[in-house]
Amino acid sequence: VIDNTSRDNLKRTRAQPNFLKMLHKQAKKRKIDLRCMPYPMDNRKNNFTTFNIKTQSILWQIKWIFSKCDTSYTDVRISEHSILKDLLKKYIDPVESDPVLRQRLKVYNCEGLDNCDVYIKEEGSPANSQRFLKLDKEKSVLDNLAGLTLVEYPTLYIDYGVCSQYNIVEKGEKG
């Protein structure tokens, strides 16, 4: 049954909720171009990135993709001041990581945290020539995301060795 779109509140309202407006405003202050999908889409529904007013910080949802194992994990409510290397210890540390995760990510644990690299896909590049930016594990999430365009939340790719499948560019490089 096709209904009249003028009566559908979801299609009629264009305004964003207040929490989303505040998140956009705070991301812009931090030089992060945050783009959100329309509400009915899965990435929008499942996004838990929020701005905490008391601490004045963005709490990110981060999706980690371990390409050599075809595995992905999602962390929620990660402070923007967290260091990437400390966040990765949950997955790739021979002592601190969960034994179940350690077994699933055995290839990465054998390589060690120092040999693994973190990449983020550059948004806005054509699908036939995807470009990736290498992030610094020693810096915070905020420092790494500054100057980037994100759709909903950061999706980080973890890999080691020579990564020929990634077209790696430097931050701020165009073309």
Short mmCIF file of N, CA and C in Angstrom, two decimals:
data_model
loop_
_atom_site.label_atom_id
_atom_site.label_comp_id
_atom_site.label_asym_id
_atom_site.label_seq_id
_atom_site.Cartn_x
_atom_site.Cartn_y
_atom_site.Cartn_z
N VAL A 1 0.85 -1.17 0.00
CA VAL A 1 0.00 0.00 0.00
C VAL A 1 0.90 1.23 0.00
N ILE A 2 0.70 2.07 -0.95
CA ILE A 2 1.48 3.31 -1.05
C ILE A 2 0.70 4.39 -0.32
N ASP A 3 1.38 5.08 0.57
CA ASP A 3 0.73 6.11 1.37
C ASP A 3 1.25 7.48 0.94
N ASN A 4 0.58 8.48 1.35
CA ASN A 4 0.93 9.85 1.03
C ASN A 4 2.16 10.27 1.84
N THR A 5 3.20 10.74 1.17
CA THR A 5 4.42 11.14 1.88
C THR A 5 4.22 12.39 2.72
N SER A 6 3.21 13.17 2.41
CA SER A 6 3.00 14.38 3.19
C SER A 6 2.51 14.06 4.60
N ARG A 7 2.03 12.83 4.81
CA ARG A 7 1.57 12.46 6.15
C ARG A 7 2.64 11.68 6.93
N ASP A 8 3.71 11.28 6.27
CA ASP A 8 4.75 10.49 6.91
C ASP A 8 5.71 11.43 7.64
N ASN A 9 5.69 11.39 8.97
CA ASN A 9 6.53 12.30 9.76
C ASN A 9 8.02 12.09 9.52
N LEU A 10 8.43 10.84 9.32
CA LEU A 10 9.85 10.55 9.11
C LEU A 10 10.35 11.19 7.81
N LYS A 11 9.54 11.19 6.78
CA LYS A 11 9.95 11.77 5.51
C LYS A 11 9.76 13.28 5.49
N ARG A 12 8.85 13.78 6.29
CA ARG A 12 8.55 15.20 6.29
C ARG A 12 9.56 16.02 7.07
N THR A 13 10.10 15.49 8.15
CA THR A 13 11.01 16.26 8.99
C THR A 13 12.43 16.21 8.42
N ARG A 14 13.02 17.34 8.28
CA ARG A 14 14.39 17.47 7.80
C ARG A 14 15.36 17.83 8.93
N ALA A 15 14.83 18.32 10.01
CA ALA A 15 15.68 18.80 11.10
C ALA A 15 16.35 17.63 11.81
N GLN A 16 17.59 17.87 12.23
CA GLN A 16 18.32 16.86 12.98
C GLN A 16 17.97 16.97 14.46
N PRO A 17 18.07 15.87 15.19
CA PRO A 17 17.87 15.95 16.64
C PRO A 17 18.97 16.81 17.29
N ASN A 18 18.68 17.34 18.46
CA ASN A 18 19.62 18.25 19.12
C ASN A 18 20.97 17.61 19.42
N PHE A 19 20.97 16.32 19.84
CA PHE A 19 22.24 15.68 20.16
C PHE A 19 23.12 15.55 18.91
N LEU A 20 22.50 15.39 17.75
CA LEU A 20 23.25 15.27 16.51
C LEU A 20 23.79 16.63 16.06
N LYS A 21 23.00 17.69 16.27
CA LYS A 21 23.47 19.04 15.97
C LYS A 21 24.69 19.39 16.82
N MET A 22 24.61 19.04 18.11
CA MET A 22 25.72 19.34 19.01
C MET A 22 26.96 18.53 18.63
N LEU A 23 26.76 17.27 18.25
CA LEU A 23 27.89 16.43 17.83
C LEU A 23 28.55 17.02 16.60
N HIS A 24 27.78 17.48 15.62
CA HIS A 24 28.33 18.12 14.42
C HIS A 24 29.11 19.37 14.77
N LYS A 25 28.55 20.17 15.64
CA LYS A 25 29.18 21.43 16.04
C LYS A 25 30.52 21.17 16.73
N GLN A 26 30.55 20.20 17.64
CA GLN A 26 31.77 19.88 18.36
C GLN A 26 32.82 19.23 17.45
N ALA A 27 32.36 18.42 16.52
CA ALA A 27 33.30 17.81 15.56
C ALA A 27 33.92 18.88 14.68
N LYS A 28 33.12 19.85 14.27
CA LYS A 28 33.63 20.94 13.44
C LYS A 28 34.66 21.76 14.21
N LYS A 29 34.43 21.97 15.53
CA LYS A 29 35.41 22.68 16.36
C LYS A 29 36.75 21.96 16.38
N ARG A 30 36.68 20.64 16.29
CA ARG A 30 37.89 19.80 16.35
C ARG A 30 38.46 19.54 14.95
N LYS A 31 37.95 20.26 13.93
CA LYS A 31 38.40 20.15 12.54
C LYS A 31 38.14 18.76 11.95
N ILE A 32 37.02 18.16 12.35
CA ILE A 32 36.60 16.87 11.80
C ILE A 32 35.31 17.10 11.02
N ASP A 33 35.32 16.71 9.76
CA ASP A 33 34.12 16.85 8.92
C ASP A 33 33.29 15.57 9.12
N LEU A 34 32.28 15.66 9.97
CA LEU A 34 31.45 14.51 10.30
C LEU A 34 30.18 14.56 9.47
N ARG A 35 29.94 13.49 8.74
CA ARG A 35 28.74 13.40 7.91
C ARG A 35 27.87 12.27 8.42
N CYS A 36 26.57 12.53 8.47
CA CYS A 36 25.63 11.53 8.97
C CYS A 36 24.67 11.11 7.87
N MET A 37 24.32 9.87 7.90
CA MET A 37 23.36 9.32 6.95
C MET A 37 21.95 9.60 7.45
N PRO A 38 20.97 9.46 6.59
CA PRO A 38 19.58 9.60 7.05
C PRO A 38 19.24 8.49 8.05
N TYR A 39 18.28 8.79 8.92
CA TYR A 39 18.00 7.87 10.03
C TYR A 39 17.66 6.44 9.63
N PRO A 40 16.87 6.17 8.64
CA PRO A 40 16.52 4.76 8.43
C PRO A 40 17.69 3.86 8.05
N MET A 41 18.82 4.42 7.67
CA MET A 41 19.96 3.59 7.26
C MET A 41 20.63 2.94 8.46
N ASP A 42 21.17 1.75 8.26
CA ASP A 42 21.74 0.95 9.35
C ASP A 42 22.89 1.65 10.07
N ASN A 43 23.81 2.28 9.32
CA ASN A 43 24.93 2.95 9.97
C ASN A 43 24.46 4.06 10.91
N ARG A 44 23.39 4.74 10.55
CA ARG A 44 22.86 5.80 11.42
C ARG A 44 22.19 5.20 12.65
N LYS A 45 21.43 4.13 12.46
CA LYS A 45 20.73 3.50 13.58
C LYS A 45 21.70 2.89 14.58
N ASN A 46 22.80 2.33 14.08
CA ASN A 46 23.74 1.61 14.94
C ASN A 46 24.92 2.45 15.40
N ASN A 47 24.89 3.75 15.16
CA ASN A 47 25.98 4.62 15.56
C ASN A 47 25.77 5.09 17.00
N PHE A 48 26.76 4.86 17.84
CA PHE A 48 26.68 5.27 19.24
C PHE A 48 27.65 6.40 19.57
N THR A 49 28.18 7.08 18.57
CA THR A 49 29.05 8.23 18.80
C THR A 49 28.22 9.35 19.41
N THR A 50 28.74 9.95 20.46
CA THR A 50 27.98 10.99 21.14
C THR A 50 28.94 12.03 21.72
N PHE A 51 28.39 13.16 22.11
CA PHE A 51 29.17 14.21 22.77
C PHE A 51 28.78 14.25 24.23
N ASN A 52 29.77 14.12 25.12
CA ASN A 52 29.53 14.17 26.55
C ASN A 52 29.69 15.62 27.02
N ILE A 53 28.61 16.20 27.49
CA ILE A 53 28.62 17.62 27.88
C ILE A 53 29.46 17.86 29.12
N LYS A 54 29.40 16.93 30.09
CA LYS A 54 30.16 17.14 31.34
C LYS A 54 31.66 17.16 31.10
N THR A 55 32.16 16.22 30.32
CA THR A 55 33.61 16.17 30.09
C THR A 55 34.03 16.97 28.87
N GLN A 56 33.04 17.51 28.10
CA GLN A 56 33.30 18.27 26.88
C GLN A 56 34.17 17.48 25.90
N SER A 57 33.83 16.19 25.72
CA SER A 57 34.60 15.37 24.78
C SER A 57 33.65 14.49 23.98
N ILE A 58 34.11 14.11 22.80
CA ILE A 58 33.34 13.22 21.93
C ILE A 58 33.69 11.79 22.31
N LEU A 59 32.67 10.97 22.49
CA LEU A 59 32.86 9.55 22.75
C LEU A 59 32.54 8.81 21.45
N TRP A 60 33.57 8.26 20.84
CA TRP A 60 33.44 7.68 19.51
C TRP A 60 33.06 6.21 19.54
N GLN A 61 32.38 5.79 18.51
CA GLN A 61 32.25 4.37 18.21
C GLN A 61 33.32 4.11 17.16
N ILE A 62 34.15 3.11 17.37
CA ILE A 62 35.24 2.80 16.44
C ILE A 62 35.08 1.37 15.96
N LYS A 63 35.10 1.21 14.65
CA LYS A 63 35.05 -0.14 14.08
C LYS A 63 36.45 -0.51 13.64
N TRP A 64 36.95 -1.64 14.15
CA TRP A 64 38.28 -2.15 13.83
C TRP A 64 38.12 -3.28 12.82
N ILE A 65 38.79 -3.19 11.68
CA ILE A 65 38.75 -4.26 10.68
C ILE A 65 40.15 -4.86 10.57
N PHE A 66 40.24 -6.14 10.89
CA PHE A 66 41.49 -6.89 10.80
C PHE A 66 41.44 -7.67 9.49
N SER A 67 42.05 -7.10 8.44
CA SER A 67 41.87 -7.62 7.09
C SER A 67 42.49 -9.00 6.87
N LYS A 68 43.58 -9.32 7.53
CA LYS A 68 44.22 -10.62 7.33
C LYS A 68 43.40 -11.77 7.93
N CYS A 69 42.53 -11.46 8.89
CA CYS A 69 41.70 -12.49 9.53
C CYS A 69 40.24 -12.41 9.11
N ASP A 70 39.89 -11.45 8.26
CA ASP A 70 38.49 -11.22 7.87
C ASP A 70 37.58 -11.08 9.08
N THR A 71 38.04 -10.31 10.05
CA THR A 71 37.31 -10.12 11.30
C THR A 71 37.17 -8.63 11.57
N SER A 72 36.04 -8.27 12.19
CA SER A 72 35.88 -6.88 12.60
C SER A 72 35.25 -6.84 13.99
N TYR A 73 35.63 -5.83 14.76
CA TYR A 73 35.10 -5.61 16.10
C TYR A 73 34.73 -4.14 16.22
N THR A 74 33.80 -3.85 17.12
CA THR A 74 33.36 -2.48 17.33
C THR A 74 33.48 -2.12 18.80
N ASP A 75 34.11 -0.99 19.08
CA ASP A 75 34.19 -0.45 20.43
C ASP A 75 33.30 0.78 20.49
N VAL A 76 32.58 0.94 21.59
CA VAL A 76 31.72 2.12 21.76
C VAL A 76 32.19 2.93 22.96
N ARG A 77 31.84 4.21 22.93
CA ARG A 77 32.16 5.15 24.00
C ARG A 77 33.67 5.23 24.26
N ILE A 78 34.42 5.40 23.19
CA ILE A 78 35.88 5.56 23.27
C ILE A 78 36.17 7.05 23.30
N SER A 79 36.87 7.49 24.33
CA SER A 79 37.18 8.91 24.47
C SER A 79 38.11 9.37 23.35
N GLU A 80 37.91 10.61 22.92
CA GLU A 80 38.74 11.17 21.85
C GLU A 80 40.18 11.37 22.29
N HIS A 81 40.43 11.30 23.60
CA HIS A 81 41.79 11.49 24.11
C HIS A 81 42.55 10.17 24.28
N SER A 82 41.92 9.05 23.95
CA SER A 82 42.56 7.75 24.05
C SER A 82 43.63 7.59 22.97
N ILE A 83 44.72 6.94 23.35
CA ILE A 83 45.82 6.68 22.41
C ILE A 83 45.48 5.41 21.63
N LEU A 84 45.71 5.42 20.31
CA LEU A 84 45.36 4.27 19.47
C LEU A 84 46.08 3.00 19.90
N LYS A 85 47.34 3.13 20.28
CA LYS A 85 48.13 1.95 20.68
C LYS A 85 47.51 1.29 21.92
N ASP A 86 47.04 2.11 22.86
CA ASP A 86 46.41 1.56 24.07
C ASP A 86 45.09 0.88 23.74
N LEU A 87 44.36 1.42 22.77
CA LEU A 87 43.09 0.80 22.37
C LEU A 87 43.33 -0.53 21.67
N LEU A 88 44.41 -0.62 20.91
CA LEU A 88 44.71 -1.85 20.19
C LEU A 88 45.19 -2.98 21.10
N LYS A 89 45.69 -2.61 22.29
CA LYS A 89 46.16 -3.64 23.22
C LYS A 89 45.05 -4.61 23.61
N LYS A 90 43.83 -4.16 23.54
CA LYS A 90 42.68 -5.02 23.85
C LYS A 90 42.62 -6.21 22.89
N TYR A 91 43.15 -6.02 21.68
CA TYR A 91 43.07 -7.05 20.66
C TYR A 91 44.42 -7.71 20.35
N ILE A 92 45.49 -6.93 20.33
CA ILE A 92 46.78 -7.43 19.83
C ILE A 92 47.88 -7.37 20.88
N ASP A 93 47.64 -7.74 22.06
CA ASP A 93 48.71 -7.77 23.06
C ASP A 93 48.81 -9.20 23.59
N PRO A 94 50.01 -9.79 23.62
CA PRO A 94 50.12 -11.17 24.07
C PRO A 94 49.77 -11.38 25.55
N VAL A 95 49.77 -10.30 26.33
CA VAL A 95 49.47 -10.43 27.76
C VAL A 95 48.11 -9.84 28.11
N GLU A 96 47.84 -8.62 27.67
CA GLU A 96 46.65 -7.88 28.08
C GLU A 96 45.37 -8.26 27.33
N SER A 97 45.49 -8.84 26.14
CA SER A 97 44.30 -9.10 25.33
C SER A 97 43.52 -10.31 25.85
N ASP A 98 42.25 -10.34 25.51
CA ASP A 98 41.36 -11.44 25.87
C ASP A 98 41.83 -12.71 25.15
N PRO A 99 41.89 -13.86 25.85
CA PRO A 99 42.39 -15.09 25.20
C PRO A 99 41.59 -15.50 23.96
N VAL A 100 40.28 -15.27 23.97
CA VAL A 100 39.47 -15.63 22.81
C VAL A 100 39.83 -14.74 21.62
N LEU A 101 39.96 -13.44 21.87
CA LEU A 101 40.36 -12.52 20.81
C LEU A 101 41.78 -12.82 20.34
N ARG A 102 42.64 -13.16 21.28
CA ARG A 102 44.03 -13.47 20.96
C ARG A 102 44.09 -14.66 20.00
N GLN A 103 43.25 -15.65 20.23
CA GLN A 103 43.23 -16.83 19.36
C GLN A 103 42.70 -16.49 17.97
N ARG A 104 41.63 -15.68 17.91
CA ARG A 104 41.05 -15.30 16.62
C ARG A 104 42.01 -14.43 15.81
N LEU A 105 42.81 -13.63 16.51
CA LEU A 105 43.74 -12.71 15.85
C LEU A 105 45.18 -13.19 16.01
N LYS A 106 45.37 -14.49 15.93
CA LYS A 106 46.68 -15.10 16.16
C LYS A 106 47.76 -14.53 15.24
N VAL A 107 47.42 -14.30 13.98
CA VAL A 107 48.40 -13.76 13.03
C VAL A 107 48.91 -12.40 13.48
N TYR A 108 48.01 -11.57 14.00
CA TYR A 108 48.40 -10.24 14.45
C TYR A 108 49.20 -10.32 15.75
N ASN A 109 48.84 -11.23 16.63
CA ASN A 109 49.57 -11.38 17.88
C ASN A 109 50.99 -11.90 17.64
N CYS A 110 51.17 -12.74 16.62
CA CYS A 110 52.51 -13.22 16.27
C CYS A 110 53.37 -12.08 15.75
N GLU A 111 52.77 -11.17 14.99
CA GLU A 111 53.51 -10.02 14.46
C GLU A 111 53.83 -9.00 15.54
N GLY A 112 52.94 -8.86 16.50
CA GLY A 112 53.16 -7.89 17.57
C GLY A 112 52.53 -6.54 17.25
N LEU A 113 52.25 -5.81 18.29
CA LEU A 113 51.58 -4.51 18.16
C LEU A 113 52.45 -3.49 17.44
N ASP A 114 53.77 -3.55 17.64
CA ASP A 114 54.66 -2.56 17.03
C ASP A 114 54.76 -2.71 15.51
N ASN A 115 54.53 -3.91 15.00
CA ASN A 115 54.63 -4.15 13.56
C ASN A 115 53.31 -3.90 12.82
N CYS A 116 52.24 -3.71 13.57
CA CYS A 116 50.93 -3.47 12.94
C CYS A 116 50.75 -1.98 12.64
N ASP A 117 50.08 -1.72 11.54
CA ASP A 117 49.79 -0.34 11.14
C ASP A 117 48.29 -0.13 11.13
N VAL A 118 47.89 1.13 11.34
CA VAL A 118 46.47 1.50 11.36
C VAL A 118 46.20 2.44 10.19
N TYR A 119 45.15 2.10 9.42
CA TYR A 119 44.77 2.90 8.26
C TYR A 119 43.32 3.30 8.38
N ILE A 120 42.97 4.42 7.72
CA ILE A 120 41.58 4.83 7.62
C ILE A 120 41.31 5.17 6.17
N LYS A 121 40.13 4.78 5.69
CA LYS A 121 39.77 5.04 4.30
C LYS A 121 39.44 6.52 4.14
N GLU A 122 39.95 7.11 3.09
CA GLU A 122 39.67 8.51 2.80
C GLU A 122 38.28 8.60 2.17
N GLU A 123 37.38 9.32 2.82
CA GLU A 123 36.03 9.47 2.29
C GLU A 123 36.02 10.49 1.16
N GLY A 124 35.16 10.25 0.20
CA GLY A 124 35.04 11.17 -0.92
C GLY A 124 35.88 10.79 -2.11
N SER A 125 36.70 9.74 -2.00
CA SER A 125 37.47 9.31 -3.16
C SER A 125 36.63 8.32 -3.97
N PRO A 126 36.85 8.24 -5.27
CA PRO A 126 36.05 7.33 -6.11
C PRO A 126 36.18 5.88 -5.65
N ALA A 127 35.13 5.11 -5.86
CA ALA A 127 35.11 3.71 -5.41
C ALA A 127 36.15 2.87 -6.15
N ASN A 128 36.50 3.23 -7.37
CA ASN A 128 37.46 2.42 -8.12
C ASN A 128 38.91 2.76 -7.77
N SER A 129 39.13 3.81 -6.99
CA SER A 129 40.50 4.13 -6.53
C SER A 129 40.45 4.57 -5.06
N GLN A 130 40.14 3.63 -4.21
CA GLN A 130 40.06 3.95 -2.78
C GLN A 130 41.45 4.29 -2.26
N ARG A 131 41.48 5.32 -1.42
CA ARG A 131 42.75 5.78 -0.85
C ARG A 131 42.68 5.65 0.66
N PHE A 132 43.80 5.30 1.27
CA PHE A 132 43.88 5.11 2.70
C PHE A 132 44.95 6.01 3.28
N LEU A 133 44.69 6.48 4.49
CA LEU A 133 45.65 7.29 5.22
C LEU A 133 46.22 6.46 6.36
N LYS A 134 47.52 6.51 6.54
CA LYS A 134 48.15 5.80 7.64
C LYS A 134 48.09 6.68 8.88
N LEU A 135 47.60 6.12 9.99
CA LEU A 135 47.47 6.87 11.23
C LEU A 135 48.64 6.56 12.16
N ASP A 136 48.93 7.49 13.04
CA ASP A 136 50.01 7.34 14.01
C ASP A 136 49.45 6.69 15.27
N LYS A 137 49.96 5.51 15.61
CA LYS A 137 49.46 4.76 16.79
C LYS A 137 49.79 5.46 18.10
N GLU A 138 50.80 6.30 18.09
CA GLU A 138 51.24 6.97 19.32
C GLU A 138 50.39 8.19 19.64
N LYS A 139 49.56 8.63 18.70
CA LYS A 139 48.74 9.82 18.91
C LYS A 139 47.33 9.43 19.36
N SER A 140 46.59 10.42 19.84
CA SER A 140 45.22 10.18 20.31
C SER A 140 44.27 10.06 19.11
N VAL A 141 43.07 9.61 19.40
CA VAL A 141 42.04 9.50 18.36
C VAL A 141 41.77 10.88 17.78
N LEU A 142 41.67 11.89 18.62
CA LEU A 142 41.40 13.25 18.17
C LEU A 142 42.49 13.76 17.22
N ASP A 143 43.74 13.56 17.58
CA ASP A 143 44.85 14.03 16.75
C ASP A 143 44.86 13.32 15.39
N ASN A 144 44.52 12.04 15.38
CA ASN A 144 44.51 11.29 14.13
C ASN A 144 43.33 11.66 13.23
N LEU A 145 42.19 12.00 13.83
CA LEU A 145 41.00 12.29 13.03
C LEU A 145 40.91 13.75 12.59
N ALA A 146 41.68 14.63 13.18
CA ALA A 146 41.64 16.05 12.83
C ALA A 146 41.98 16.23 11.35
N GLY A 147 41.12 16.98 10.65
CA GLY A 147 41.34 17.26 9.24
C GLY A 147 40.78 16.20 8.31
N LEU A 148 40.09 15.20 8.84
CA LEU A 148 39.54 14.12 8.02
C LEU A 148 38.02 14.25 7.88
N THR A 149 37.49 13.59 6.87
CA THR A 149 36.06 13.48 6.68
C THR A 149 35.63 12.10 7.13
N LEU A 150 34.61 12.03 7.99
CA LEU A 150 34.11 10.75 8.49
C LEU A 150 32.64 10.63 8.15
N VAL A 151 32.22 9.41 7.84
CA VAL A 151 30.81 9.13 7.67
C VAL A 151 30.38 8.32 8.89
N GLU A 152 29.60 8.93 9.77
CA GLU A 152 29.07 8.34 11.00
C GLU A 152 30.13 8.13 12.07
N TYR A 153 31.09 7.24 11.84
CA TYR A 153 32.12 6.93 12.84
C TYR A 153 33.37 6.42 12.13
N PRO A 154 34.53 6.46 12.78
CA PRO A 154 35.75 6.00 12.12
C PRO A 154 35.79 4.48 11.98
N THR A 155 36.18 4.03 10.80
CA THR A 155 36.42 2.61 10.55
C THR A 155 37.91 2.48 10.29
N LEU A 156 38.60 1.78 11.19
CA LEU A 156 40.05 1.67 11.12
C LEU A 156 40.45 0.28 10.64
N TYR A 157 41.38 0.23 9.71
CA TYR A 157 41.88 -1.03 9.15
C TYR A 157 43.24 -1.32 9.77
N ILE A 158 43.38 -2.53 10.30
CA ILE A 158 44.63 -2.93 10.95
C ILE A 158 45.32 -3.94 10.03
N ASP A 159 46.60 -3.70 9.75
CA ASP A 159 47.35 -4.61 8.90
C ASP A 159 48.82 -4.55 9.28
N TYR A 160 49.59 -5.47 8.76
CA TYR A 160 51.02 -5.49 9.04
C TYR A 160 51.78 -5.84 7.77
N GLY A 161 53.07 -5.57 7.79
CA GLY A 161 53.90 -5.87 6.63
C GLY A 161 53.65 -4.89 5.49
N VAL A 162 54.02 -5.31 4.28
CA VAL A 162 53.80 -4.49 3.09
C VAL A 162 52.34 -4.63 2.69
N CYS A 163 51.63 -3.53 2.69
CA CYS A 163 50.19 -3.53 2.41
C CYS A 163 49.96 -3.02 1.00
N SER A 164 50.15 -3.90 0.02
CA SER A 164 50.04 -3.49 -1.38
C SER A 164 48.59 -3.26 -1.79
N GLN A 165 47.62 -3.84 -1.02
CA GLN A 165 46.21 -3.66 -1.41
C GLN A 165 45.70 -2.26 -1.06
N TYR A 166 46.45 -1.49 -0.28
CA TYR A 166 46.03 -0.15 0.10
C TYR A 166 46.77 0.88 -0.74
N ASN A 167 46.03 1.83 -1.29
CA ASN A 167 46.63 2.97 -1.97
C ASN A 167 46.84 4.03 -0.88
N ILE A 168 48.03 4.09 -0.33
CA ILE A 168 48.30 4.92 0.85
C ILE A 168 48.75 6.32 0.42
N VAL A 169 48.09 7.32 1.01
CA VAL A 169 48.45 8.72 0.75
C VAL A 169 48.75 9.40 2.08
N GLU A 170 49.44 10.52 2.00
CA GLU A 170 49.75 11.28 3.20
C GLU A 170 48.57 12.19 3.54
N LYS A 171 48.44 12.55 4.81
CA LYS A 171 47.36 13.42 5.26
C LYS A 171 47.48 14.78 4.58
N GLY A 172 46.37 15.25 4.03
CA GLY A 172 46.34 16.56 3.38
C GLY A 172 46.71 16.50 1.90
N GLU A 173 47.14 15.36 1.42
CA GLU A 173 47.52 15.22 0.01
C GLU A 173 46.28 15.08 -0.85
N LYS A 174 46.22 15.77 -1.97
CA LYS A 174 45.07 15.71 -2.87
C LYS A 174 45.50 15.05 -4.19
N GLY A 175 44.49 14.45 -4.86
CA GLY A 175 44.74 13.88 -6.19
C GLY A 175 45.24 12.55 -6.08
#
